[in-house]
PDB file of C-alpha atoms in Angstrom:
ATOM      1  CA  MET A1487       7.243 -10.983 -23.775  1.00  0.00           C
ATOM      2  CA  ARG A1488       8.061 -11.388 -27.429  1.00  0.00           C
ATOM      3  CA  LYS A1489       6.620 -14.457 -29.048  1.00  0.00           C
ATOM      4  CA  ARG A1490       9.421 -16.837 -29.845  1.00  0.00           C
ATOM      5  CA  SER A1491       8.152 -19.847 -31.728  1.00  0.00           C
ATOM      6  CA  VAL A1492      11.197 -21.089 -33.631  1.00  0.00           C
ATOM      7  CA  GLY A1493      13.837 -23.223 -31.947  1.00  0.00           C
ATOM      8  CA  ILE A1494      17.494 -23.721 -32.762  1.00  0.00           C
ATOM      9  CA  ASN A1495      19.220 -26.884 -31.599  1.00  0.00           C
ATOM     10  CA  VAL A1496      22.954 -26.857 -30.987  1.00  0.00           C
ATOM     11  CA  ARG A1497      25.060 -29.765 -29.773  1.00  0.00           C
ATOM     12  CA  VAL A1498      27.757 -28.967 -27.210  1.00  0.00           C
ATOM     13  CA  SER A1499      29.934 -30.975 -24.856  1.00  0.00           C
ATOM     14  CA  VAL A1500      29.100 -31.281 -21.170  1.00  0.00           C
ATOM     15  CA  THR A1501      32.027 -28.982 -20.376  1.00  0.00           C
ATOM     16  CA  GLU A1502      30.889 -26.367 -22.890  1.00  0.00           C
ATOM     17  CA  LYS A1503      27.369 -26.412 -21.472  1.00  0.00           C
ATOM     18  CA  ARG A1504      28.657 -25.993 -17.923  1.00  0.00           C
ATOM     19  CA  LYS A1505      30.771 -23.033 -18.983  1.00  0.00           C
ATOM     20  CA  MET A1506      27.906 -21.391 -20.881  1.00  0.00           C
ATOM     21  CA  THR A1507      25.516 -21.954 -17.976  1.00  0.00           C
ATOM     22  CA  LEU A1508      28.019 -20.422 -15.552  1.00  0.00           C
ATOM     23  CA  MET A1509      28.567 -17.400 -17.802  1.00  0.00           C
ATOM     24  CA  ALA A1510      24.796 -16.896 -18.128  1.00  0.00           C
ATOM     25  CA  LYS A1511      24.350 -17.140 -14.365  1.00  0.00           C
ATOM     26  CA  ARG A1512      27.098 -14.550 -13.802  1.00  0.00           C
ATOM     27  CA  CYS A1513      25.172 -12.176 -16.068  1.00  0.00           C
ATOM     28  CA  GLY A1514      21.868 -12.887 -14.334  1.00  0.00           C
ATOM     29  CA  LEU A1515      20.422 -14.385 -17.513  1.00  0.00           C
ATOM     30  CA  SER A1516      18.859 -17.663 -18.506  1.00  0.00           C
ATOM     31  CA  LEU A1517      21.048 -19.815 -20.724  1.00  0.00           C
ATOM     32  CA  SER A1518      18.710 -19.153 -23.666  1.00  0.00           C
ATOM     33  CA  GLU A1519      18.823 -15.377 -23.201  1.00  0.00           C
ATOM     34  CA  TYR A1520      22.599 -15.410 -22.748  1.00  0.00           C
ATOM     35  CA  LEU A1521      23.112 -17.401 -25.958  1.00  0.00           C
ATOM     36  CA  ARG A1522      20.575 -15.237 -27.816  1.00  0.00           C
ATOM     37  CA  GLN A1523      22.430 -12.064 -26.825  1.00  0.00           C
ATOM     38  CA  ARG A1524      25.821 -13.514 -27.734  1.00  0.00           C
ATOM     39  CA  ALA A1525      24.509 -14.693 -31.114  1.00  0.00           C
ATOM     40  CA  LEU A1526      23.129 -11.207 -31.805  1.00  0.00           C
ATOM     41  CA  GLY A1527      26.500  -9.608 -31.108  1.00  0.00           C
ATOM     42  CA  TYR A1528      25.931  -8.386 -27.563  1.00  0.00           C
ATOM     43  CA  GLU A1529      28.473  -8.844 -24.803  1.00  0.00           C
ATOM     44  CA  PRO A1530      26.346  -9.612 -21.751  1.00  0.00           C
ATOM     45  CA  GLY A1531      27.575  -8.172 -18.501  1.00  0.00           C
ATOM     46  CA  GLY A1532      25.964  -6.829 -15.384  1.00  0.00           C
ATOM     47  CA  HIS A1533      22.363  -6.124 -16.233  1.00  0.00           C
ATOM     48  CA  PRO A1534      19.513  -4.101 -14.816  1.00  0.00           C
ATOM     49  CA  PRO A1535      16.754  -6.056 -13.078  1.00  0.00           C
ATOM     50  CA  LYS A1536      14.536  -8.320 -15.169  1.00  0.00           C
ATOM     51  CA  GLU A1537      11.641  -5.903 -14.605  1.00  0.00           C
ATOM     52  CA  VAL A1538      13.356  -3.296 -16.807  1.00  0.00           C
ATOM     53  CA  PHE A1539      13.356  -5.732 -19.701  1.00  0.00           C
ATOM     54  CA  ASP A1540       9.770  -6.738 -18.931  1.00  0.00           C
ATOM     55  CA  VAL A1541       8.777  -3.082 -19.419  1.00  0.00           C
ATOM     56  CA  LEU A1542      10.661  -2.914 -22.729  1.00  0.00           C
ATOM     57  CA  ASP A1543       8.938  -6.106 -23.889  1.00  0.00           C
ATOM     58  CA  LYS A1544       5.577  -4.538 -22.977  1.00  0.00           C
ATOM     59  CA  ILE A1545       6.505  -1.465 -25.053  1.00  0.00           C
ATOM     60  CA  ASP A1546       7.254  -3.804 -27.981  1.00  0.00           C
ATOM     61  CA  GLU A1547       3.818  -5.391 -27.569  1.00  0.00           C
ATOM     62  CA  MET A1548       2.130  -1.973 -27.563  1.00  0.00           C
ATOM     63  CA  ALA A1549       4.107  -0.936 -30.649  1.00  0.00           C
ATOM     64  CA  GLU A1550       2.667  -3.908 -32.529  1.00  0.00           C
ATOM     65  CA  SER A1551      -0.842  -2.503 -32.056  1.00  0.00           C
ATOM     66  CA  CYS A1552       0.088   0.962 -33.400  1.00  0.00           C
ATOM     67  CA  GLN A1553       0.052   2.210 -36.947  1.00  0.00           C
ATOM     68  CA  PRO A1554       3.047   0.670 -38.782  1.00  0.00           C
ATOM     69  CA  SER A1555       5.114   3.869 -38.960  1.00  0.00           C
ATOM     70  CA  ALA A1556       4.525   4.776 -35.303  1.00  0.00           C
ATOM     71  CA  GLY A1557       5.053   1.168 -34.202  1.00  0.00           C
ATOM     72  CA  ALA A1558       8.365   1.013 -36.049  1.00  0.00           C
ATOM     73  CA  LYS A1559       9.555   4.193 -34.320  1.00  0.00           C
ATOM     74  CA  ILE A1560       8.510   2.924 -30.899  1.00  0.00           C
ATOM     75  CA  THR A1561      10.185  -0.430 -31.505  1.00  0.00           C
ATOM     76  CA  ALA A1562      13.374   1.304 -32.674  1.00  0.00           C
ATOM     77  CA  CYS A1563      13.435   3.398 -29.481  1.00  0.00           C
ATOM     78  CA  ALA A1564      12.862   0.333 -27.288  1.00  0.00           C
ATOM     79  CA  ASP A1565      15.636  -1.497 -29.160  1.00  0.00           C
ATOM     80  CA  GLU A1566      17.997   1.448 -28.658  1.00  0.00           C
ATOM     81  CA  ILE A1567      17.254   1.486 -24.925  1.00  0.00           C
ATOM     82  CA  ARG A1568      17.740  -2.277 -24.756  1.00  0.00           C
ATOM     83  CA  ASP A1569      21.088  -1.966 -26.576  1.00  0.00           C
ATOM     84  CA  LEU A1570      22.242   0.708 -24.147  1.00  0.00           C
ATOM     85  CA  LEU A1571      21.237  -1.397 -21.160  1.00  0.00           C
ATOM     86  CA  ILE A1572      22.985  -4.555 -22.314  1.00  0.00           C
ATOM     87  CA  GLY A1573      25.979  -2.903 -23.919  1.00  0.00           C
ATOM     88  CA  GLY A1574      25.084  -3.638 -27.522  1.00  0.00           C
ATOM     89  CA  ASN A1575      27.079  -2.364 -30.462  1.00  0.00           C
TER      90      ASN A1575
END
């Protein structure tokens, strides 16, 4: 999985949190992943199994150990696949 070490705190009402949690659950995502996708411009919907994204994360990890130009190409391909799977723009 990608290393995420920076947090963002957002204050919401109880009602807003319930709605966001419900929307995330409907998409089969954690609340954090749902909010991350929405913030990055994706419209989460029905998604492939988590294992598909685990494989893409593993590809990202392998790309980091490649030469910079090859790693960038691999990462771009993984990102394109990820965008197609989650309906990105």
